[in-house]
Each structure stands twice: as C-alpha cells, then as structure tokens.
CSV table of C-alpha atoms in Angstrom, one decimal:
chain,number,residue,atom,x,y,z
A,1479,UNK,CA,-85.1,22.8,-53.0
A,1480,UNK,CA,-83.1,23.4,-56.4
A,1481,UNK,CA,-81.0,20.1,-57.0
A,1482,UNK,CA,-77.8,21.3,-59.5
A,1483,UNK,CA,-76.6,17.3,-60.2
A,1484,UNK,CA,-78.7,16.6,-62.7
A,1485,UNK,CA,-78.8,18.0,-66.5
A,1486,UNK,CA,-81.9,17.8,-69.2
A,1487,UNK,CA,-81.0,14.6,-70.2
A,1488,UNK,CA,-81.3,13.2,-66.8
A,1489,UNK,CA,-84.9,15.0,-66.4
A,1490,UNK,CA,-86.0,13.3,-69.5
A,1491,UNK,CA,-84.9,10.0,-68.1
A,1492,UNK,CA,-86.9,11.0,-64.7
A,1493,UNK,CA,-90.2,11.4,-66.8
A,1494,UNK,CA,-89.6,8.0,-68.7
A,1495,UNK,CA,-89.6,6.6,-65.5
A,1496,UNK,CA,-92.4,8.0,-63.8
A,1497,UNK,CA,-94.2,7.0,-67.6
A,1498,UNK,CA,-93.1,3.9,-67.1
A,1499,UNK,CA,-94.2,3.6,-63.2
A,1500,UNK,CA,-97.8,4.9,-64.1
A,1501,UNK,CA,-98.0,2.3,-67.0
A,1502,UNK,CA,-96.4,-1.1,-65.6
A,1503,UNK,CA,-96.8,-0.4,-61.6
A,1504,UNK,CA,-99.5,1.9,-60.5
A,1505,UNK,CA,-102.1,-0.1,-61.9
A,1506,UNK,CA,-100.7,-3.2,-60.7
A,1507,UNK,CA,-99.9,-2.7,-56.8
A,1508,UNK,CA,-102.7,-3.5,-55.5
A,1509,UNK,CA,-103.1,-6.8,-56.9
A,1510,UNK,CA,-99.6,-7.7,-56.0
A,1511,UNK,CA,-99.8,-6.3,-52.7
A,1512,UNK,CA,-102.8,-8.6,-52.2
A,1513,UNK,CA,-100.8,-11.9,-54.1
A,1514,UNK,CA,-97.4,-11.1,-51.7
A,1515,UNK,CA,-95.1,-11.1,-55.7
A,1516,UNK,CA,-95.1,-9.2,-58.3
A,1517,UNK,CA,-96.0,-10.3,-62.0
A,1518,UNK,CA,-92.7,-11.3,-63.4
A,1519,UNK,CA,-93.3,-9.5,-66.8
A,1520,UNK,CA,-92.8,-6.1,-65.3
A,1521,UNK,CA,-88.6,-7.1,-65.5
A,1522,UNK,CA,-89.2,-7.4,-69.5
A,1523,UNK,CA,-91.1,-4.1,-69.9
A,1524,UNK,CA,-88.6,-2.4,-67.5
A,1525,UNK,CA,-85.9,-3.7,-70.0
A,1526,UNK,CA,-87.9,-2.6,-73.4
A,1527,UNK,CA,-88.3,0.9,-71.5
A,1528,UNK,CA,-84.6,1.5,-70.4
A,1529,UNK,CA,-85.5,1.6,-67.1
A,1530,UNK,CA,-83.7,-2.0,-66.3
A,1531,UNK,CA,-79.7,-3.0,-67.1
A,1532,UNK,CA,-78.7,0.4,-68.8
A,1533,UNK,CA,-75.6,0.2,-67.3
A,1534,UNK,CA,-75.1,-3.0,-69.4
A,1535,UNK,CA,-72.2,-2.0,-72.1
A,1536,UNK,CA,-74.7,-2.2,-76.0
A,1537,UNK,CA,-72.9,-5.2,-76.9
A,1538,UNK,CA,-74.2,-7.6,-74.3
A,1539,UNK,CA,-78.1,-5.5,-75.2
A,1540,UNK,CA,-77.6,-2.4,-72.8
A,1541,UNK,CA,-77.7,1.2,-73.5
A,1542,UNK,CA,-73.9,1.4,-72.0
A,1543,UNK,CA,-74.6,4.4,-69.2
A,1544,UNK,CA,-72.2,4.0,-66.9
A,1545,UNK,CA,-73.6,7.2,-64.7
A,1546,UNK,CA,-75.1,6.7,-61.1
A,1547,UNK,CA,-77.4,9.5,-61.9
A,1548,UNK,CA,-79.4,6.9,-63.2
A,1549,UNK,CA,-79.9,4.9,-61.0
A,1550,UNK,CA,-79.9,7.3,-58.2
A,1551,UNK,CA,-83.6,8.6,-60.7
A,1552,UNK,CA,-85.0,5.0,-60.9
A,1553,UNK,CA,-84.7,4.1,-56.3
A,1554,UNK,CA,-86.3,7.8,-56.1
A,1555,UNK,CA,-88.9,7.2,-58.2
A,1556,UNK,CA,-89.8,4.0,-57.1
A,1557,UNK,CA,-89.6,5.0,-53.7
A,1558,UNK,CA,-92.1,8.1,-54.4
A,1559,UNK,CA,-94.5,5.6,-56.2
A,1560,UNK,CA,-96.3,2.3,-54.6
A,1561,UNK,CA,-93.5,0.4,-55.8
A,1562,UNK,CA,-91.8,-1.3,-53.3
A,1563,UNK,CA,-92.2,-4.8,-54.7
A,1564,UNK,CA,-90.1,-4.3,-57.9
A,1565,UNK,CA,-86.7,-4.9,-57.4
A,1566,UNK,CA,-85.3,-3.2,-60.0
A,1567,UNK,CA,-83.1,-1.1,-57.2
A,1568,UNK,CA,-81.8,-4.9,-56.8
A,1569,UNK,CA,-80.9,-5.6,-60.5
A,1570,UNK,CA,-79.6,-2.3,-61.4
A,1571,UNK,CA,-77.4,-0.9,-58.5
A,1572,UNK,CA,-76.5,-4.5,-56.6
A,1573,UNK,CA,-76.4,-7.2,-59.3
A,1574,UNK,CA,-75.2,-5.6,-62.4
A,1575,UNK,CA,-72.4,-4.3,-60.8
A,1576,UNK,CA,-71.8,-7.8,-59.7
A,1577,UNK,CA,-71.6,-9.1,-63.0
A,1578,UNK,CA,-70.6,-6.5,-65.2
A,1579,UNK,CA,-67.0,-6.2,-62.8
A,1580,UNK,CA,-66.9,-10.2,-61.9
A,1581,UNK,CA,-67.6,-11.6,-65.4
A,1582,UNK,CA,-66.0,-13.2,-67.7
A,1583,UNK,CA,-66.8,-13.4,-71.1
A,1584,UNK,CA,-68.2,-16.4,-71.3
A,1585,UNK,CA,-70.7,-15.4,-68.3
A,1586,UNK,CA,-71.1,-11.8,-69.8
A,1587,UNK,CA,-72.6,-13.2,-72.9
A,1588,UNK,CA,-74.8,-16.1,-70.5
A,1589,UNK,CA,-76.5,-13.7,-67.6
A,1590,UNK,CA,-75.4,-10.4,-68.7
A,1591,UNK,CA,-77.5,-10.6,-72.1
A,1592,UNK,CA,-80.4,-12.4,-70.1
A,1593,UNK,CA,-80.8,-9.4,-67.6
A,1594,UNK,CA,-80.6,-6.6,-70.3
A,1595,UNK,CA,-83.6,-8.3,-71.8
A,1596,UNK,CA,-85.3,-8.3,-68.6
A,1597,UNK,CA,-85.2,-12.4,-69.6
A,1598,UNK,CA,-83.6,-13.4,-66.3
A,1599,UNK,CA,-84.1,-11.6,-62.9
A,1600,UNK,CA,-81.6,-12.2,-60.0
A,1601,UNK,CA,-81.1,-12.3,-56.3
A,1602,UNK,CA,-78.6,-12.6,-54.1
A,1603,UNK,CA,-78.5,-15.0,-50.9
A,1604,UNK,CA,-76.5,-13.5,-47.7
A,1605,UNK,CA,-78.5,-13.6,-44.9
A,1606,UNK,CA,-78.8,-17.0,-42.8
A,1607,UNK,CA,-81.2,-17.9,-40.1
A,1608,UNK,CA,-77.6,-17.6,-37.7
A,1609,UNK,CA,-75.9,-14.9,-39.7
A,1610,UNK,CA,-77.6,-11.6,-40.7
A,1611,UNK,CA,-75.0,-8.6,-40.3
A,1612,UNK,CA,-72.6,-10.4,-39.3
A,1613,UNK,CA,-71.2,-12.0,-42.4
A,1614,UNK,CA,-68.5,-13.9,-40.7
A,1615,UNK,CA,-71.3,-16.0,-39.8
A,1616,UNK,CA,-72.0,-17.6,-42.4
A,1617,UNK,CA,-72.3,-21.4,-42.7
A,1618,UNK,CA,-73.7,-22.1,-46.1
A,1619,UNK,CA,-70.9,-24.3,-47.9
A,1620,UNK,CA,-69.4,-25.5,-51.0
A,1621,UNK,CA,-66.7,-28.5,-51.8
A,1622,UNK,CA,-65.1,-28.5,-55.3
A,1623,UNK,CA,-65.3,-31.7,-56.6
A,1624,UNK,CA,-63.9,-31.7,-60.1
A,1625,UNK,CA,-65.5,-29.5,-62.2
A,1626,UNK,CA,-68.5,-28.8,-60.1
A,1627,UNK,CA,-69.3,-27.0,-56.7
A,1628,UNK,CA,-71.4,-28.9,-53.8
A,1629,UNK,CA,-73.3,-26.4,-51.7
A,1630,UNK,CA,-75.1,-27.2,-48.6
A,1631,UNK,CA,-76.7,-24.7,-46.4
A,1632,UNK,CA,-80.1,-22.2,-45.7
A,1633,UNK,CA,-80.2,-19.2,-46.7
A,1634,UNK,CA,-83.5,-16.7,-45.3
A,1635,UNK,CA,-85.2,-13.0,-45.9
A,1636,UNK,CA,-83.9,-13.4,-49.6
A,1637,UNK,CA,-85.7,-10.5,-51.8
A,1638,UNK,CA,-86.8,-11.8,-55.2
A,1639,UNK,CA,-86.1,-15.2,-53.4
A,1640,UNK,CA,-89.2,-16.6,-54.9
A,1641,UNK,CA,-88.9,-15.0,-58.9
A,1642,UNK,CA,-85.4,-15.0,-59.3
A,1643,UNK,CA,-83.9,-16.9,-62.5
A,1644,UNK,CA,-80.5,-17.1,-60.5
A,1645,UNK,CA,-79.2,-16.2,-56.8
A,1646,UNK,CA,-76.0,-15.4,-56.3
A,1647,UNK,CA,-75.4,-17.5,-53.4
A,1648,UNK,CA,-72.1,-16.1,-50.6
A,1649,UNK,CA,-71.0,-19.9,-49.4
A,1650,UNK,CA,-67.9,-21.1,-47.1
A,1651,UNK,CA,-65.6,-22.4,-49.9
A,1652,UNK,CA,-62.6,-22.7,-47.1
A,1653,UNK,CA,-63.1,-23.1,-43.5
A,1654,UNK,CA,-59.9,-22.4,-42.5
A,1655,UNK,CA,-59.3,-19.4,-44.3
A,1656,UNK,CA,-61.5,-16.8,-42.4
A,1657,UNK,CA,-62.8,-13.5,-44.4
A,1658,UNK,CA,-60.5,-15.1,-47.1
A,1659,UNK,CA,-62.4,-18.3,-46.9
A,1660,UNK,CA,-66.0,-17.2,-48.7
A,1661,UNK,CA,-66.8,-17.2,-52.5
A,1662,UNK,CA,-69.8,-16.3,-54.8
A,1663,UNK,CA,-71.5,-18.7,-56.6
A,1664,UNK,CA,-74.7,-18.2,-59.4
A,1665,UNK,CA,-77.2,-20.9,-59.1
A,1666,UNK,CA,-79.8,-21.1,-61.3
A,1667,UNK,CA,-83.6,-21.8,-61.3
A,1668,UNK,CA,-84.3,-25.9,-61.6
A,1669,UNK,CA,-80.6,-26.7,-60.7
A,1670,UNK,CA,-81.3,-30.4,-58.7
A,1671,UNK,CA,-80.4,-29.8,-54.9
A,1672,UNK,CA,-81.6,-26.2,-54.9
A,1673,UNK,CA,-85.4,-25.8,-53.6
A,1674,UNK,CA,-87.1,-22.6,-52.4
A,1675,UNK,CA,-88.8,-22.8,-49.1
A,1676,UNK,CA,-91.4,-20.4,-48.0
A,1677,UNK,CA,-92.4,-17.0,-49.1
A,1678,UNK,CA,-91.9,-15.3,-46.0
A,1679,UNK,CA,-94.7,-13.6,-44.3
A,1680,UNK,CA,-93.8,-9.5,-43.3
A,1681,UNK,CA,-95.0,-5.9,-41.9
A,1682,UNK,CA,-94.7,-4.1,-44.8
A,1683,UNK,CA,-93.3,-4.8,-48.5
A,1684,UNK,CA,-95.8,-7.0,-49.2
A,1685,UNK,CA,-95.7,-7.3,-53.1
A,1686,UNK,CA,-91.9,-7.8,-52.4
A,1687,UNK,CA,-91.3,-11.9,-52.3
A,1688,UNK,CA,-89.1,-12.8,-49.5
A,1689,UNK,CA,-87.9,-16.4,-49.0
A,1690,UNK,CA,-86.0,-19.0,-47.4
A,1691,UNK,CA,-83.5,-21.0,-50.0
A,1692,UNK,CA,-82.0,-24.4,-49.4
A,1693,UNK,CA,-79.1,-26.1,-50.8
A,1694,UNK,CA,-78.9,-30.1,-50.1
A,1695,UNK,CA,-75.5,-31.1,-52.1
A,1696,UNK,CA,-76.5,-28.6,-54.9
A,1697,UNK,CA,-74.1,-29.3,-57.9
A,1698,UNK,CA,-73.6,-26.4,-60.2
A,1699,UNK,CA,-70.4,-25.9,-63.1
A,1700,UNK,CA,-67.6,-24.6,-61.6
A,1701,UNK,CA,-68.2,-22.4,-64.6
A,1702,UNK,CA,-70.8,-20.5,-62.0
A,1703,UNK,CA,-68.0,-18.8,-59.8
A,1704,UNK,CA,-68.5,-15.7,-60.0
A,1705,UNK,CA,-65.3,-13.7,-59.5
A,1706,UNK,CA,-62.3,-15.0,-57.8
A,1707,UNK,CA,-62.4,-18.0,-55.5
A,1708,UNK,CA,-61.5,-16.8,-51.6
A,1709,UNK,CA,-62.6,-13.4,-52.3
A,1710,UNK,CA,-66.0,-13.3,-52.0
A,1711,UNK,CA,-66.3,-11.2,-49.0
A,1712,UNK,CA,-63.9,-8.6,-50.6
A,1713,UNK,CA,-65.9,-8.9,-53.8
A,1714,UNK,CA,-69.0,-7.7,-51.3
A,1715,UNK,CA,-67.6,-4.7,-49.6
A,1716,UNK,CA,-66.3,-3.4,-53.1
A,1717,UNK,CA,-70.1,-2.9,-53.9
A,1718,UNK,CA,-71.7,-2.1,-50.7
A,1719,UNK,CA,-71.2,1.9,-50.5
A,1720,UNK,CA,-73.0,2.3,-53.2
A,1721,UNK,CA,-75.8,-0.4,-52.2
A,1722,UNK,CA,-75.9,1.7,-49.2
A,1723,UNK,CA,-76.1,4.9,-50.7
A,1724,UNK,CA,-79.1,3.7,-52.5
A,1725,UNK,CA,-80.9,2.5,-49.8
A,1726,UNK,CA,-80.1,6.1,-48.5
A,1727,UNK,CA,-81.2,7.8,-51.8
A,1728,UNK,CA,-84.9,5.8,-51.6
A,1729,UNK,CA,-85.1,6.3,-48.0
A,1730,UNK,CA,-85.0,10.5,-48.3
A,1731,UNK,CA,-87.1,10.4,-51.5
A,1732,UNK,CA,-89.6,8.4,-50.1
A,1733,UNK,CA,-89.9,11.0,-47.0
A,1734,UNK,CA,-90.0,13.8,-49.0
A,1735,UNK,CA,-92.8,12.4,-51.2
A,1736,UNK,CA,-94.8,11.6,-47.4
A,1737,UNK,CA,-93.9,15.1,-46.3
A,1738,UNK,CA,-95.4,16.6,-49.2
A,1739,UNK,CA,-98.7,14.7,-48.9
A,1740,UNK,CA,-98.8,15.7,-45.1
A,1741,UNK,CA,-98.1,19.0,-45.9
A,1742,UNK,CA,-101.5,19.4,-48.3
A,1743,UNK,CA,-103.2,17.2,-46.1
A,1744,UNK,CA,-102.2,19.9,-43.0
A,1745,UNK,CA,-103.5,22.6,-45.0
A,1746,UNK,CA,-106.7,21.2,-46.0
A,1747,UNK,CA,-107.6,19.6,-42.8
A,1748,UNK,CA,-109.9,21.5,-40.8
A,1749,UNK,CA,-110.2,20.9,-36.8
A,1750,UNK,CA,-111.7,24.0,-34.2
A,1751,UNK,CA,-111.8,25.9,-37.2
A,1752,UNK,CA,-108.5,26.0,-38.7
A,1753,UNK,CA,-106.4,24.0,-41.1
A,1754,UNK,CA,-104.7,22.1,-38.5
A,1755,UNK,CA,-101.0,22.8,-39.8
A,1756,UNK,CA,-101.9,26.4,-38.7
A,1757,UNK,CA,-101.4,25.2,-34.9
A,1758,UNK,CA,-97.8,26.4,-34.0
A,1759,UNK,CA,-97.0,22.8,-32.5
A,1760,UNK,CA,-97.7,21.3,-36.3
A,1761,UNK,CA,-96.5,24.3,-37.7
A,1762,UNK,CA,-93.1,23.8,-35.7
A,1763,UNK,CA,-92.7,20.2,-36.1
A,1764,UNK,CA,-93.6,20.4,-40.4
A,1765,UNK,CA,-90.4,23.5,-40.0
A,1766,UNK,CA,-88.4,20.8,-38.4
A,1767,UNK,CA,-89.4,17.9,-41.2
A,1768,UNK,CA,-88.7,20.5,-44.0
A,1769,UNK,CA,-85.4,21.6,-42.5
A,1770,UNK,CA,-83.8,18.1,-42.0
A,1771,UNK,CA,-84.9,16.3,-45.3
A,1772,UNK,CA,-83.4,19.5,-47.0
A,1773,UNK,CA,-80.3,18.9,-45.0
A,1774,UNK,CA,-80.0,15.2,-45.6
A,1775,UNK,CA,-80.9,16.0,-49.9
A,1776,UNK,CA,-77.8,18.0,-50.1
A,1777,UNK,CA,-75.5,15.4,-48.3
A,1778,UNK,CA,-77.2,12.2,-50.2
A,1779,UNK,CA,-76.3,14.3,-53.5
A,1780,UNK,CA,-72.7,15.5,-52.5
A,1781,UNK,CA,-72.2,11.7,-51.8
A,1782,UNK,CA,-73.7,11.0,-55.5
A,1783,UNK,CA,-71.4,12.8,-56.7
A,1784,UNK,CA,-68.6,11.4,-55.3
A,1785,UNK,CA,-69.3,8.0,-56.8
A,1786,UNK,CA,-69.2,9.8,-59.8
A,1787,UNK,CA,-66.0,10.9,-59.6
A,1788,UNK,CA,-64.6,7.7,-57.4
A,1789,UNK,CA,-64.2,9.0,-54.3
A,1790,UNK,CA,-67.6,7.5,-52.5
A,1791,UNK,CA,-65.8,5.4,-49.6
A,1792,UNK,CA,-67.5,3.0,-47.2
A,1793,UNK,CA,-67.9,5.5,-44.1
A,1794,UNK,CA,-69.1,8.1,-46.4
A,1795,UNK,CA,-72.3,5.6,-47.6
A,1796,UNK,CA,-72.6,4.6,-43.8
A,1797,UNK,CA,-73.1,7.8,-42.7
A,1798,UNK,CA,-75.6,8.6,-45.3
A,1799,UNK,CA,-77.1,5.0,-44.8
A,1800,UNK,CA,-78.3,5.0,-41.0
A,1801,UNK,CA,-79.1,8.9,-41.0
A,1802,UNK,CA,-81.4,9.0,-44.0
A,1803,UNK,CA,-83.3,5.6,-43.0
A,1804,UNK,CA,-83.8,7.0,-39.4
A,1805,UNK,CA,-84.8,10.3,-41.0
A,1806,UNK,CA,-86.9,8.6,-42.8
A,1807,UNK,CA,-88.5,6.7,-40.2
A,1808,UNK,CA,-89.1,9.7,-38.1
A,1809,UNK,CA,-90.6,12.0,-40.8
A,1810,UNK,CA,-93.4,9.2,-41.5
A,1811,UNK,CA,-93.8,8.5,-37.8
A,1812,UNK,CA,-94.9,12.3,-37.6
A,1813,UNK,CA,-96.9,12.4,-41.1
A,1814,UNK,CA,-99.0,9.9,-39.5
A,1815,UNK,CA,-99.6,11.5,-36.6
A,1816,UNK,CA,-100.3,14.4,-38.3
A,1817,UNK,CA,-102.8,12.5,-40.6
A,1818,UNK,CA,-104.6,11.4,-36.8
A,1819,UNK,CA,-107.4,8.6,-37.2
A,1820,UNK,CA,-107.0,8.8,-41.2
A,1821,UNK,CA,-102.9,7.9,-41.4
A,1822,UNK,CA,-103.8,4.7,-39.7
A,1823,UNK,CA,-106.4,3.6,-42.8
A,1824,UNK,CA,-104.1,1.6,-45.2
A,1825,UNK,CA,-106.2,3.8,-47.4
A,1826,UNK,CA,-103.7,6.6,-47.1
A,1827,UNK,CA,-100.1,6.2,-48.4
A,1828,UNK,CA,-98.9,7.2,-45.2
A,1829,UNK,CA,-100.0,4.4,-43.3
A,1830,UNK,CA,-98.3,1.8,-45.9
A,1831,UNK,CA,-95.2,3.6,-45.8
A,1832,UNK,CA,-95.1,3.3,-41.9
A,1833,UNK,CA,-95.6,-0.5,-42.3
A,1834,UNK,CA,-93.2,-0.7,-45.5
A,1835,UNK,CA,-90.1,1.9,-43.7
A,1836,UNK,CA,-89.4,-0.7,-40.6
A,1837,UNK,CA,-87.0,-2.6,-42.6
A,1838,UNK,CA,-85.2,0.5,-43.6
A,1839,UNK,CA,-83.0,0.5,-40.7
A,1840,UNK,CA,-82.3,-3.6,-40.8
A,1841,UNK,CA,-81.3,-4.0,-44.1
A,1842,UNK,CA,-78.2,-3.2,-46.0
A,1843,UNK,CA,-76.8,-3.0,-42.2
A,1844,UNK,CA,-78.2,-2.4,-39.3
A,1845,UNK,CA,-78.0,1.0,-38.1
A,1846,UNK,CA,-75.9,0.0,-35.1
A,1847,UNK,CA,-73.5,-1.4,-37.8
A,1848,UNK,CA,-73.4,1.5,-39.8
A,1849,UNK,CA,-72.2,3.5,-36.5
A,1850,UNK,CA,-69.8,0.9,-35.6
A,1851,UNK,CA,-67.8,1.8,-39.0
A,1852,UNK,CA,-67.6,5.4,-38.8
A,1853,UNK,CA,-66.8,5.1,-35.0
A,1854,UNK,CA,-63.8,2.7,-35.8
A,1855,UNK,CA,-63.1,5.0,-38.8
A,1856,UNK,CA,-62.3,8.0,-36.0
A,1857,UNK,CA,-60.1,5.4,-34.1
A,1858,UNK,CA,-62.7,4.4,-31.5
C-alpha cells in the first residue's frame, strides 16, 4: 500500500539504513546468533552512519532531527532484516529521549556525547525477578548518603544487560511515598557493588544479550540522578507511548516482510500440481493476512503522526501496541504453516521469526495490560 507520511528525504534515509544493515549486520547475524551478543563495534558504525543518536541536538555530536519519522525507518528496517540483536530501537527511541529531556548540562556533555559517538551503549533496568508489569513492585533500593546513592537490589531480562556502558537503574528511593517514591539512577560499567549475573538463556532473540544485574551497596555520585528525585515512575510513563508505538511499528513491519516471503513462497510451491496459494483455503487465509496488516499500517502511521504533532497519548500507543504484536504473531503463525515441513527449518526466516515474535506480546506490557488501560480509559 501507498504510505503518504514520509517525503524524499525520509526515503533517502530508509536506503542508508538498509546500506547500513547489509554492511554492519547481515553478514554478522549468524555469528552473533551463535555467540548469544552482538559485536559491540556495530554501536560506533551505527553512529559514523547516522543511523544511531540523530536526535542528539549537533552540539553534543548529533545530527539534531528531532522527527519520529526516523526512528519509526530505523525499528522497520531492523525488524525486516535479521536484526534483532542490535538495540539500536533501545538507544534511539527509549534512552535518548531519557537523556536528552532528563539532563542536565553537566550529564548532557558526559553520556549524551558518549552515545552520539556510538562510544557508550545503554540499558535500562526495570524488570525484577518479583516485579515485571507491575512496576509498583519494585524493590530495588537506594539510601542517599551524602553525596552518593546506595542501591541494593536484582534486576532480570535486562536487554543489552551484558554490553551496556551504563543502565539506567528504576530503584525505591522512598518507601513511604508510593508511585511518588521511585527515582532513576545511571550506573556505570566497573562501578564497585555493581556485577552482572548471567546472560540469560531464551526462545528467540538470540544475538540479543539478556541479563540478570545486581546491586550489593552500589555507591554512585549523586551526580547520576537522572531527572528529578520521587519522579521516576512519572519520568517513565512520559516516554512509554512512544516506546510502545515502536514496538508496534517493528511488530507490523516485521509481518509484512514474513507475509511477503510467504506470499512468493505460495506461488512458487508446487503440491497436486498447483502452486499451493492457488488452493481457495490459502488463497482466503493470504486475503485475510493482506487485509489486516493493511489495516493495522494505516492505524500505526495515523498514530506516527500524532507524535509528530503531540497528540500521541497513552491509550492511543496501547491500542496500537497489543493489536499489532498479536497481529504479528498470528500472521507468522500462518506463514509457517503455509511454508509446511520447510517453515520449521531455522533455515527459513520464517521459522526464526516464530521463535523471535513470542516476546512481542510480554514486553513493553503485557497484552493484558495494554487492555487494562484502554478498558479503564472507557470508564470500565
């Protein structure tokens, strides 16, 4: 389908990245597929490409785009391509954000220069072996004790737990103080107290490093507070619709790209002497895939364009959220069928994507969760 939200400059943008994909990735995944990480180096050629911390203003080493266009190119891409272990969805749509509205200067020109260069790479450290959607939860904590914080805690399923130069760790900074009680603090690599556990074993993502991160009395400046202390958790829901809306935006480009494999692979597939797409069961249920990715593209874009005109809201990135991943889910659930004996060879794309689109559902919120806001949005 024709898509109207992008310009020229934005398609010459979308071939730099698919250059860049084909040159630093494609030739690569296996190997780091095989290893369970990624070969850190990929941040710094993202960075010399323009494909990482654009959105960084050119004084701190960015190009200054502050357009979610971009962004919105660089998860479809990656999604399309085997490229599920860079996190550069991570850096460019989760933590800049973080630190290009929580910053000061002084922290500006110490991590915001670092992740333009593609010098430092980042995570962020929510989930805890007893609290996973449900934030509240969380038990991870941090005393001030003069000019330092103390954290003590676990945190667990942390993306680019293993590489990252810095986590941006949600602790319990008042106990008493409910959603009002949790702050955000950066610690970085080598700080004493701070270890990395194991690189978690998964079903699918397998070149993306996953970990468990602990905190034994972990001093770090009070310098490393990022944003204001107390309002942590606000400081997280400001960002989430658009974290969700590009889980949502990688989730329908990464069907589409299955859908269009399965579609040559039903024409050129032979079986009782037709192509077996021909077969008004397949033909139906490929009309069906066809109709309801279309669908879900022109939602996904409307809701693009509303963060680029500031009217994105939290239901609105919910909704496109747990529909696109569950469409996502069922599209490559059919692909593979429709691919019989071959979509279960790891061979195929199709078969990877069914073990890498599980998680698609889980994280960002859980499906359930992303019902449970619209449904109390309509007074239920």
């Amino acid at each position: 389908m024709t898509r109207t939200l992008f310009t020229s400059e934005h398609d010459d943008f979308r071939a730099l990245v698919k250059e860049f994909i084909a040159r630093e990735i494609t030739p690569h995944a296996e190997d780091w597929e095989e290893a369970g990480i990624v070969d850190k180096s990929v941040y710094k050629a993202a960075a010399e490409a323009g494909v990482l911390g654009f959105s960084v203003p050119t004084e701190y080493g960015g190009m200054g785009i502050d357009d979610f266009r971009y962004n919105a190119i660089v998860a479809e891409e990656l999604a399309r391509g085997r490229s599920s272990g860079v996190a550069l969805t991570l850096l460019n749509d989760i933590i800049a954000p973080y630190l290009l509205r929580l910053t000061n200067e002084e922290q500006r020109q110490r991590w915001l220069t670092q992740l333009a260069a593609g010098d430092m790479t980042w995570a962020i450290a929510m989930s805890e072996p007893g609290a996973g959607s449900d934030l509240a939860g969380i038990r991870t904590s941090a005393r001030r004790e003069g000019d330092e914080w103390v954290i003590s805690g676990q945190k667990t399923f942390i993306s680019n737990g293993i590489l990252s130069d810095a986590v941006v760790v949600v602790c319990r900074t008042d106990p008493e103080a409910g959603h009002k009680g949790f702050s955000l603090i950066v610690v970085e690599d080598g700080t004493p107290g701070f270890e990395r556990g194991r690189k978690l074993k998964k079903m699918g993502h397998h070149a993306q490093d996953t970990a468990e991160l602990f905190f034994s009395d972990c001093r770090v400046p009070a310098s490393n507070l990022l944003g204001t202390e107390g309002r942590g958790f606000y400081h997280l829901m400001e960002n989430l619709p658009s974290e969700r809306l590009s889980i949502a935006i990688s989730a329908i480009a990464g069907a589409e790209n299955i859908f269009e494999q399965t579609k040559t692979y039903a024409k050129e597939r032979v079986a009782f002497g037709q192509s077996i797409g021909s077969f008004q069961h397949n033909r139906f249920k490929i009309a069906e895939m066809a109709t309801e990715l279309d669908i879900a593209r022109v939602y996904v874009d409307s809701c693009i364009g509303r963060v680029l005109d500031g009217t994105l809201t939290a239901v609105d990135a919910a909704k496109a959220k747990w529909w696109c991943t569950e469409l996502n889910k069922k599209v490559i659930d059919q692909c593979l069928q429709l691919h019989g004996g071959y979509g279960y060879m790891l061979e195929y794309p199709v078969a990877r994507a069914y073990q890498d689109v599980r998680i698609s559902t889980i994280l960002g919120g859980t499906t359930e969760i992303m019902k449970d806001i619209i449904g109390r949005d309509l007074g239920f």
